[in-house]
mmCIF file of C-alpha atoms in Angstrom:
data_model
loop_
_atom_site.group_PDB
_atom_site.id
_atom_site.type_symbol
_atom_site.label_atom_id
_atom_site.label_comp_id
_atom_site.label_asym_id
_atom_site.label_seq_id
_atom_site.Cartn_x
_atom_site.Cartn_y
_atom_site.Cartn_z
ATOM 1 C CA LEU D 1 -44.794 6.819 -33.511
ATOM 2 C CA GLY D 2 -48.105 8.260 -34.058
ATOM 3 C CA GLN D 3 -46.400 11.714 -35.840
ATOM 4 C CA LEU D 4 -44.288 10.192 -37.481
ATOM 5 C CA VAL D 5 -47.326 7.964 -39.168
ATOM 6 C CA ILE D 6 -48.651 11.448 -40.259
ATOM 7 C CA ASP D 7 -44.968 13.031 -41.309
ATOM 8 C CA ILE D 8 -45.166 10.044 -43.524
ATOM 9 C CA GLU D 9 -48.802 9.809 -44.615
ATOM 10 C CA ALA D 10 -48.115 12.948 -45.777
ATOM 11 C CA GLY D 11 -45.079 12.910 -47.799
ATOM 12 C CA MET D 12 -42.425 13.621 -45.955
ATOM 13 C CA SER D 13 -39.765 10.183 -45.801
ATOM 14 C CA VAL D 14 -38.611 8.024 -42.567
ATOM 15 C CA SER D 15 -35.136 10.269 -41.667
ATOM 16 C CA ALA D 16 -36.971 13.508 -42.201
ATOM 17 C CA ALA D 17 -39.932 12.433 -39.691
ATOM 18 C CA MET D 18 -37.214 10.628 -36.693
ATOM 19 C CA ALA D 19 -35.189 14.128 -37.406
ATOM 20 C CA LYS D 20 -38.323 16.400 -36.085
ATOM 21 C CA PHE D 21 -37.304 14.313 -32.660
ATOM 22 C CA PRO D 22 -33.876 14.279 -31.315
ATOM 23 C CA ARG D 23 -34.996 13.837 -28.423
ATOM 24 C CA VAL D 24 -35.715 10.312 -29.319
ATOM 25 C CA PHE D 25 -33.722 9.873 -32.887
ATOM 26 C CA PRO D 26 -29.801 10.134 -32.328
ATOM 27 C CA PRO D 27 -28.308 11.457 -35.252
ATOM 28 C CA LEU D 28 -26.352 8.610 -35.526
ATOM 29 C CA TYR D 29 -29.599 6.762 -35.796
ATOM 30 C CA LEU D 30 -30.561 9.727 -38.078
ATOM 31 C CA ASN D 31 -28.107 9.637 -40.819
ATOM 32 C CA VAL D 32 -27.594 4.978 -41.021
ATOM 33 C CA ILE D 33 -31.667 5.891 -41.428
ATOM 34 C CA LYS D 34 -31.133 7.912 -44.058
ATOM 35 C CA VAL D 35 -28.402 6.987 -46.368
ATOM 36 C CA SER D 36 -30.280 2.760 -45.873
ATOM 37 C CA GLU D 37 -33.368 4.930 -47.751
ATOM 38 C CA THR D 38 -30.788 6.552 -50.117
ATOM 39 C CA THR D 39 -30.070 3.329 -51.391
ATOM 40 C CA GLY D 40 -33.266 1.342 -51.399
ATOM 41 C CA GLN D 41 -32.120 -0.877 -47.451
ATOM 42 C CA LEU D 42 -34.284 1.207 -45.632
ATOM 43 C CA ASP D 43 -34.720 -2.774 -43.583
ATOM 44 C CA GLN D 44 -31.315 -3.477 -43.796
ATOM 45 C CA GLY D 45 -30.346 -0.248 -41.518
ATOM 46 C CA PHE D 46 -33.551 -0.449 -39.274
ATOM 47 C CA LEU D 47 -32.045 -4.218 -38.436
ATOM 48 C CA GLN D 48 -28.216 -2.333 -37.979
ATOM 49 C CA LEU D 49 -28.800 -0.301 -35.963
ATOM 50 C CA ALA D 50 -31.231 -2.735 -34.308
ATOM 51 C CA ASP D 51 -27.884 -5.084 -33.227
ATOM 52 C CA TYR D 52 -26.339 -2.083 -32.528
ATOM 53 C CA ILE D 53 -28.739 -0.811 -29.125
ATOM 54 C CA GLU D 54 -28.987 -5.065 -27.878
ATOM 55 C CA ARG D 55 -25.721 -4.909 -28.093
ATOM 56 C CA ASP D 56 -24.504 -1.732 -26.380
ATOM 57 C CA PHE D 57 -27.294 -2.166 -24.066
ATOM 58 C CA GLU D 58 -25.379 -5.464 -23.458
ATOM 59 C CA ASN D 59 -22.234 -3.503 -23.141
ATOM 60 C CA ARG D 60 -23.704 -1.510 -20.183
ATOM 61 C CA LYS D 61 -25.425 -3.865 -18.145
ATOM 62 C CA GLN D 62 -22.230 -5.665 -17.795
ATOM 63 C CA ILE D 63 -20.531 -2.791 -17.113
ATOM 64 C CA LYS D 64 -23.129 -1.879 -13.996
ATOM 65 C CA ALA D 65 -23.444 -4.851 -12.639
ATOM 66 C CA ALA D 66 -19.796 -5.072 -12.791
ATOM 67 C CA LEU D 67 -20.006 -1.731 -10.455
ATOM 68 C CA ARG D 68 -22.782 -2.005 -8.431
ATOM 69 C CA TYR D 69 -21.253 -4.704 -5.853
ATOM 70 C CA PRO D 70 -17.963 -2.171 -4.542
ATOM 71 C CA MET D 71 -20.718 0.527 -4.759
ATOM 72 C CA ILE D 72 -22.782 -0.706 -2.298
ATOM 73 C CA PHE D 73 -20.658 -1.631 0.064
ATOM 74 C CA LEU D 74 -18.462 1.192 -0.055
ATOM 75 C CA VAL D 75 -21.836 2.795 1.707
ATOM 76 C CA THR D 76 -22.220 0.672 3.682
ATOM 77 C CA MET D 77 -19.375 1.107 5.091
ATOM 78 C CA VAL D 78 -19.528 4.301 4.970
ATOM 79 C CA LEU D 79 -22.888 3.984 6.535
ATOM 80 C CA ALA D 80 -21.187 1.695 9.588
ATOM 81 C CA PHE D 81 -17.868 4.144 9.921
ATOM 82 C CA VAL D 82 -21.083 7.193 11.368
ATOM 83 C CA ILE D 83 -23.066 4.268 13.243
ATOM 84 C CA LEU D 84 -20.959 2.981 15.095
ATOM 85 C CA ASN D 85 -18.714 6.786 15.454
ATOM 86 C CA ILE D 86 -21.784 8.645 16.735
ATOM 87 C CA PHE D 87 -24.141 6.290 18.727
ATOM 88 C CA VAL D 88 -21.767 2.876 19.477
ATOM 89 C CA ILE D 89 -18.754 4.969 21.247
ATOM 90 C CA PRO D 90 -19.742 7.358 22.437
ATOM 91 C CA ALA D 91 -22.030 4.688 25.191
ATOM 92 C CA PHE D 92 -18.975 3.082 25.921
ATOM 93 C CA GLU D 93 -17.095 6.399 26.789
ATOM 94 C CA GLY D 94 -19.215 6.697 29.991
ATOM 95 C CA ILE D 95 -16.880 2.781 31.207
ATOM 96 C CA PHE D 96 -13.325 4.178 29.136
ATOM 97 C CA ALA D 97 -13.637 6.654 31.651
ATOM 98 C CA LYS D 98 -12.953 4.332 34.376
ATOM 99 C CA LEU D 99 -9.693 3.945 33.175
ATOM 100 C CA GLY D 100 -8.443 7.559 33.195
ATOM 101 C CA ASN D 101 -5.889 8.499 30.740
ATOM 102 C CA ASP D 102 -4.661 5.044 30.688
ATOM 103 C CA LEU D 103 -5.785 3.685 27.640
ATOM 104 C CA PRO D 104 -5.222 1.711 24.508
ATOM 105 C CA LEU D 105 -3.560 3.349 21.160
ATOM 106 C CA PRO D 106 -6.997 2.083 19.772
ATOM 107 C CA THR D 107 -9.186 2.678 22.040
ATOM 108 C CA LYS D 108 -7.579 6.559 21.811
ATOM 109 C CA ILE D 109 -8.361 7.011 17.888
ATOM 110 C CA LEU D 110 -11.818 5.311 18.552
ATOM 111 C CA ILE D 111 -12.630 8.007 20.680
ATOM 112 C CA GLY D 112 -11.113 10.447 18.972
ATOM 113 C CA THR D 113 -12.674 10.340 16.213
ATOM 114 C CA SER D 114 -15.930 9.129 17.746
ATOM 115 C CA TRP D 115 -15.692 13.250 19.438
ATOM 116 C CA PHE D 116 -14.412 14.421 16.204
ATOM 117 C CA PHE D 117 -17.946 13.672 14.776
ATOM 118 C CA VAL D 118 -19.780 14.059 17.135
ATOM 119 C CA THR D 119 -19.271 17.199 16.861
ATOM 120 C CA PHE D 120 -18.934 18.165 14.456
ATOM 121 C CA TRP D 121 -21.606 16.583 12.170
ATOM 122 C CA PRO D 122 -23.454 19.748 10.652
ATOM 123 C CA LEU D 123 -20.324 20.914 9.541
ATOM 124 C CA LEU D 124 -19.280 17.572 7.961
ATOM 125 C CA LEU D 125 -22.489 17.340 6.871
ATOM 126 C CA GLY D 126 -23.072 20.846 5.131
ATOM 127 C CA LEU D 127 -18.690 20.809 3.160
ATOM 128 C CA SER D 128 -20.291 17.110 2.293
ATOM 129 C CA VAL D 129 -24.096 18.847 0.204
ATOM 130 C CA ILE D 130 -21.723 22.092 -0.523
ATOM 131 C CA GLY D 131 -18.354 19.698 -2.132
ATOM 132 C CA ILE D 132 -21.192 17.083 -4.161
ATOM 133 C CA GLY D 133 -23.216 20.117 -5.778
ATOM 134 C CA ILE D 134 -20.211 21.896 -6.870
ATOM 135 C CA LEU D 135 -18.957 19.305 -8.216
ATOM 136 C CA LYS D 136 -22.143 18.304 -9.819
ATOM 137 C CA PHE D 137 -22.256 21.970 -11.476
ATOM 138 C CA TRP D 138 -18.521 21.451 -12.217
ATOM 139 C CA VAL D 139 -18.487 18.927 -14.358
ATOM 140 C CA LYS D 140 -21.227 20.030 -16.863
ATOM 141 C CA THR D 141 -18.613 22.428 -17.323
ATOM 142 C CA GLU D 142 -16.857 22.077 -20.673
ATOM 143 C CA THR D 143 -13.322 22.316 -18.521
ATOM 144 C CA GLY D 144 -14.732 19.841 -15.453
ATOM 145 C CA GLY D 145 -16.849 16.890 -18.135
ATOM 146 C CA LEU D 146 -13.772 16.722 -19.834
ATOM 147 C CA TRP D 147 -11.529 15.925 -16.826
ATOM 148 C CA ALA D 148 -14.047 13.584 -15.526
ATOM 149 C CA ASP D 149 -14.104 11.910 -18.479
ATOM 150 C CA ARG D 150 -10.700 10.938 -19.282
ATOM 151 C CA ALA D 151 -11.031 10.511 -14.753
ATOM 152 C CA LYS D 152 -13.219 7.143 -15.654
ATOM 153 C CA LEU D 153 -10.774 5.737 -18.441
ATOM 154 C CA ARG D 154 -7.729 6.429 -15.486
ATOM 155 C CA MET D 155 -9.777 4.690 -12.567
ATOM 156 C CA PRO D 156 -7.125 2.063 -10.768
ATOM 157 C CA ILE D 157 -9.470 -1.203 -11.121
ATOM 158 C CA PHE D 158 -12.204 -0.165 -13.441
ATOM 159 C CA GLY D 159 -10.096 2.454 -15.987
ATOM 160 C CA LYS D 160 -8.937 -0.409 -18.144
ATOM 161 C CA ILE D 161 -12.987 -2.176 -18.205
ATOM 162 C CA VAL D 162 -14.256 1.687 -19.254
ATOM 163 C CA ARG D 163 -11.731 2.956 -21.739
ATOM 164 C CA GLN D 164 -11.890 -1.078 -23.257
ATOM 165 C CA SER D 165 -15.694 -0.386 -23.357
ATOM 166 C CA MET D 166 -15.453 2.688 -24.323
ATOM 167 C CA LEU D 167 -13.207 2.122 -27.655
ATOM 168 C CA ALA D 168 -16.525 -0.539 -28.598
ATOM 169 C CA ARG D 169 -18.274 1.212 -28.381
ATOM 170 C CA PHE D 170 -16.005 3.294 -31.369
ATOM 171 C CA ALA D 171 -15.063 0.354 -33.675
ATOM 172 C CA ARG D 172 -18.939 -0.907 -33.573
ATOM 173 C CA THR D 173 -20.202 2.342 -34.322
ATOM 174 C CA LEU D 174 -18.266 3.006 -36.916
ATOM 175 C CA SER D 175 -18.005 0.308 -38.472
ATOM 176 C CA MET D 176 -22.135 0.117 -38.564
ATOM 177 C CA THR D 177 -21.389 3.645 -39.695
ATOM 178 C CA LEU D 178 -19.788 2.845 -42.889
ATOM 179 C CA HIS D 179 -21.362 -0.099 -43.560
ATOM 180 C CA ALA D 180 -24.615 1.271 -44.132
ATOM 181 C CA GLY D 181 -22.598 3.934 -46.811
ATOM 182 C CA VAL D 182 -22.228 7.024 -44.811
ATOM 183 C CA PRO D 183 -18.326 8.450 -46.122
ATOM 184 C CA MET D 184 -15.559 8.485 -43.296
ATOM 185 C CA LEU D 185 -16.083 12.011 -41.878
ATOM 186 C CA GLN D 186 -19.533 12.691 -41.631
ATOM 187 C CA SER D 187 -19.430 8.996 -39.849
ATOM 188 C CA LEU D 188 -16.080 10.372 -37.810
ATOM 189 C CA SER D 189 -18.474 13.549 -36.762
ATOM 190 C CA VAL D 190 -21.201 10.908 -36.053
ATOM 191 C CA VAL D 191 -19.335 8.520 -33.615
ATOM 192 C CA SER D 192 -17.946 11.059 -31.396
ATOM 193 C CA GLY D 193 -21.327 12.249 -30.073
ATOM 194 C CA ALA D 194 -22.175 8.611 -29.212
ATOM 195 C CA LEU D 195 -19.630 7.706 -27.030
ATOM 196 C CA ASP D 196 -20.604 10.309 -24.000
ATOM 197 C CA ASN D 197 -16.564 10.506 -22.852
ATOM 198 C CA LYS D 198 -15.377 14.315 -23.774
ATOM 199 C CA PHE D 199 -11.836 13.319 -23.974
ATOM 200 C CA VAL D 200 -12.627 9.972 -26.092
ATOM 201 C CA GLU D 201 -14.715 12.560 -28.094
ATOM 202 C CA GLY D 202 -11.926 14.822 -28.179
ATOM 203 C CA LYS D 203 -9.607 12.132 -29.453
ATOM 204 C CA VAL D 204 -12.379 11.078 -31.953
ATOM 205 C CA ALA D 205 -13.028 14.816 -33.295
ATOM 206 C CA GLU D 206 -8.519 14.953 -33.968
ATOM 207 C CA MET D 207 -9.090 11.963 -36.091
ATOM 208 C CA ARG D 208 -12.086 12.864 -38.153
ATOM 209 C CA ASP D 209 -9.088 16.675 -38.215
ATOM 210 C CA LYS D 210 -5.878 14.537 -39.035
ATOM 211 C CA ILE D 211 -7.730 12.185 -42.333
ATOM 212 C CA SER D 212 -9.513 15.401 -43.673
ATOM 213 C CA ASN D 213 -6.211 17.252 -44.200
ATOM 214 C CA GLY D 214 -5.655 14.072 -46.246
ATOM 215 C CA GLU D 215 -4.145 11.512 -43.336
ATOM 216 C CA SER D 216 -5.284 8.404 -43.672
ATOM 217 C CA LEU D 217 -7.339 6.413 -41.011
ATOM 218 C CA VAL D 218 -4.423 3.844 -40.066
ATOM 219 C CA ARG D 219 -2.712 7.370 -39.438
ATOM 220 C CA ALA D 220 -4.904 9.574 -37.496
ATOM 221 C CA ALA D 221 -5.483 6.572 -35.183
ATOM 222 C CA TYR D 222 -1.840 5.347 -34.168
ATOM 223 C CA ALA D 223 -0.783 9.169 -33.941
ATOM 224 C CA SER D 224 -4.700 8.966 -31.223
ATOM 225 C CA GLY D 225 -2.523 7.098 -28.855
ATOM 226 C CA MET D 226 -5.993 5.022 -28.020
ATOM 227 C CA PHE D 227 -5.211 1.539 -29.836
ATOM 228 C CA THR D 228 -3.473 -1.176 -29.039
ATOM 229 C CA PRO D 229 -0.517 -2.447 -31.566
ATOM 230 C CA LEU D 230 -2.793 -5.618 -32.384
ATOM 231 C CA VAL D 231 -5.568 -3.262 -33.284
ATOM 232 C CA MET D 232 -3.860 -0.924 -36.059
ATOM 233 C CA GLN D 233 -2.630 -3.439 -37.443
ATOM 234 C CA MET D 234 -6.214 -5.448 -37.859
ATOM 235 C CA LEU D 235 -7.344 -1.404 -39.405
ATOM 236 C CA ALA D 236 -4.423 -1.200 -41.664
ATOM 237 C CA VAL D 237 -5.251 -4.923 -43.266
ATOM 238 C CA GLY D 238 -8.992 -3.243 -43.957
ATOM 239 C CA ASP D 239 -7.524 -0.220 -44.612
ATOM 240 C CA GLU D 240 -5.388 -2.043 -47.674
ATOM 241 C CA THR D 241 -8.492 -4.976 -48.408
ATOM 242 C CA GLY D 242 -11.268 -1.972 -47.832
ATOM 243 C CA LYS D 243 -12.513 -3.660 -45.586
ATOM 244 C CA ILE D 244 -12.498 -0.897 -43.128
ATOM 245 C CA ASP D 245 -15.995 -1.706 -42.189
ATOM 246 C CA ASP D 246 -14.909 -5.947 -41.086
ATOM 247 C CA MET D 247 -11.885 -5.011 -39.614
ATOM 248 C CA LEU D 248 -13.463 -2.771 -37.684
ATOM 249 C CA MET D 249 -16.349 -4.937 -35.819
ATOM 250 C CA GLN D 250 -13.455 -7.411 -35.279
ATOM 251 C CA VAL D 251 -12.104 -4.607 -33.366
ATOM 252 C CA SER D 252 -15.314 -4.518 -31.236
ATOM 253 C CA ASP D 253 -15.345 -7.564 -30.925
ATOM 254 C CA TYR D 254 -11.743 -7.714 -29.757
ATOM 255 C CA TYR D 255 -12.801 -4.777 -27.573
ATOM 256 C CA GLU D 256 -15.544 -6.779 -25.976
ATOM 257 C CA ARG D 257 -14.162 -10.474 -24.834
ATOM 258 C CA GLU D 258 -11.360 -8.139 -22.967
ATOM 259 C CA THR D 259 -13.763 -6.056 -21.846
ATOM 260 C CA GLN D 260 -15.670 -9.555 -20.151
ATOM 261 C CA TYR D 261 -12.574 -11.317 -18.929
ATOM 262 C CA ALA D 262 -11.204 -7.704 -17.162
ATOM 263 C CA LEU D 263 -15.031 -7.975 -15.929
ATOM 264 C CA ASP D 264 -14.642 -11.592 -15.115
ATOM 265 C CA ALA D 265 -11.370 -10.863 -12.998
ATOM 266 C CA VAL D 266 -12.414 -7.607 -10.720
ATOM 267 C CA GLY D 267 -15.556 -9.515 -10.222
ATOM 268 C CA ALA D 268 -13.165 -12.638 -8.888
ATOM 269 C CA SER D 269 -9.748 -10.279 -6.836
ATOM 270 C CA ILE D 270 -12.560 -7.601 -5.503
ATOM 271 C CA GLU D 271 -14.424 -9.534 -2.996
ATOM 272 C CA PRO D 272 -11.275 -10.929 -1.704
ATOM 273 C CA ILE D 273 -10.261 -7.317 -0.949
ATOM 274 C CA MET D 274 -13.021 -6.266 -0.083
ATOM 275 C CA VAL D 275 -13.565 -8.952 2.355
ATOM 276 C CA ALA D 276 -9.777 -7.791 4.010
ATOM 277 C CA VAL D 277 -10.927 -4.489 4.449
ATOM 278 C CA MET D 278 -13.980 -5.055 6.228
ATOM 279 C CA GLY D 279 -12.260 -7.388 8.066
ATOM 280 C CA SER D 280 -9.261 -4.714 9.243
ATOM 281 C CA MET D 281 -12.233 -2.581 9.736
ATOM 282 C CA VAL D 282 -14.035 -4.861 12.433
ATOM 283 C CA LEU D 283 -10.917 -5.760 14.013
ATOM 284 C CA MET D 284 -10.097 -1.816 15.010
ATOM 285 C CA VAL D 285 -13.706 -1.129 16.463
ATOM 286 C CA ALA D 286 -13.313 -5.372 17.833
ATOM 287 C CA LEU D 287 -9.529 -3.728 20.008
ATOM 288 C CA GLY D 288 -10.312 -0.149 20.630
ATOM 289 C CA ILE D 289 -13.295 -1.711 22.274
ATOM 290 C CA PHE D 290 -12.568 -4.270 24.042
ATOM 291 C CA LEU D 291 -8.827 -3.791 25.269
ATOM 292 C CA PRO D 292 -9.708 -1.735 27.535
ATOM 293 C CA MET D 293 -12.574 -4.388 28.717
ATOM 294 C CA TRP D 294 -9.832 -7.050 29.318
ATOM 295 C CA GLU D 295 -7.654 -4.932 31.188
ATOM 296 C CA MET D 296 -10.126 -3.961 33.673
ATOM 297 C CA SER D 297 -11.332 -7.176 33.789
ATOM 298 C CA SER D 298 -8.008 -8.505 34.364
ATOM 299 C CA GLY D 299 -7.187 -5.125 36.918
ATOM 300 C CA SER D 300 -10.172 -6.439 38.950
ATOM 301 C CA MET D 301 -8.620 -9.638 39.522
#
């Protein structure tokens, strides 16, 4: 900010001064501010950016909050599984050895799994670290990043939420840039770089190419296959009335509401599923440990 003050006092425009710091001010900000300077509405440009940042932050926070509980649960399950197999089950093997080979099936499964983990845990740990490293490196490549971003949109439960949130961000960003006066093709180029999803960025780039070849926004959006029939009707009305930016903002509001409904539905349904999974794991361990003890007790009596 201090450097911005120096550059502006030296006669540089605000957008040109901001362009010197691309890691702080992405192209989306620069295009909105540049057009706002040209039209003499710099204050409105900053207000639009502020509203965009706040709403985008809220959407991201809601999605992270919805994903946090399942991730914590999954990590806890893995840790509990490892601790049981490495420390708990081996402590009972001496007791189970007294029964010889006549052990219940759940107990045999527990002992076999525990032996495998105790024997091969260094190999499993090494393979896990190498596998994670290779996956991270591959995701950074063009092909890997495209595959990972497409997989995010196709996840069983959360894929729909991520897809709706991504489309809400697309519509809101495109509406803001068009409202600020940025041309359609330039707006689509800016939007494609602000989505953080290579698969959706590719779809937006295809839309831009079709529009540059003479097709309308509605036809290009329909060909992308990303939008619902309701949204397509809203885009058609906006195209006919010349208020495409207003309709895109309504599309954004629509997808944000749908995202919130989906988050609420996931929050209500995922907890009993997790409880059932945890209960099944506890039941398996309990049967494996206590069944042979009950047999020993019955035999001694």
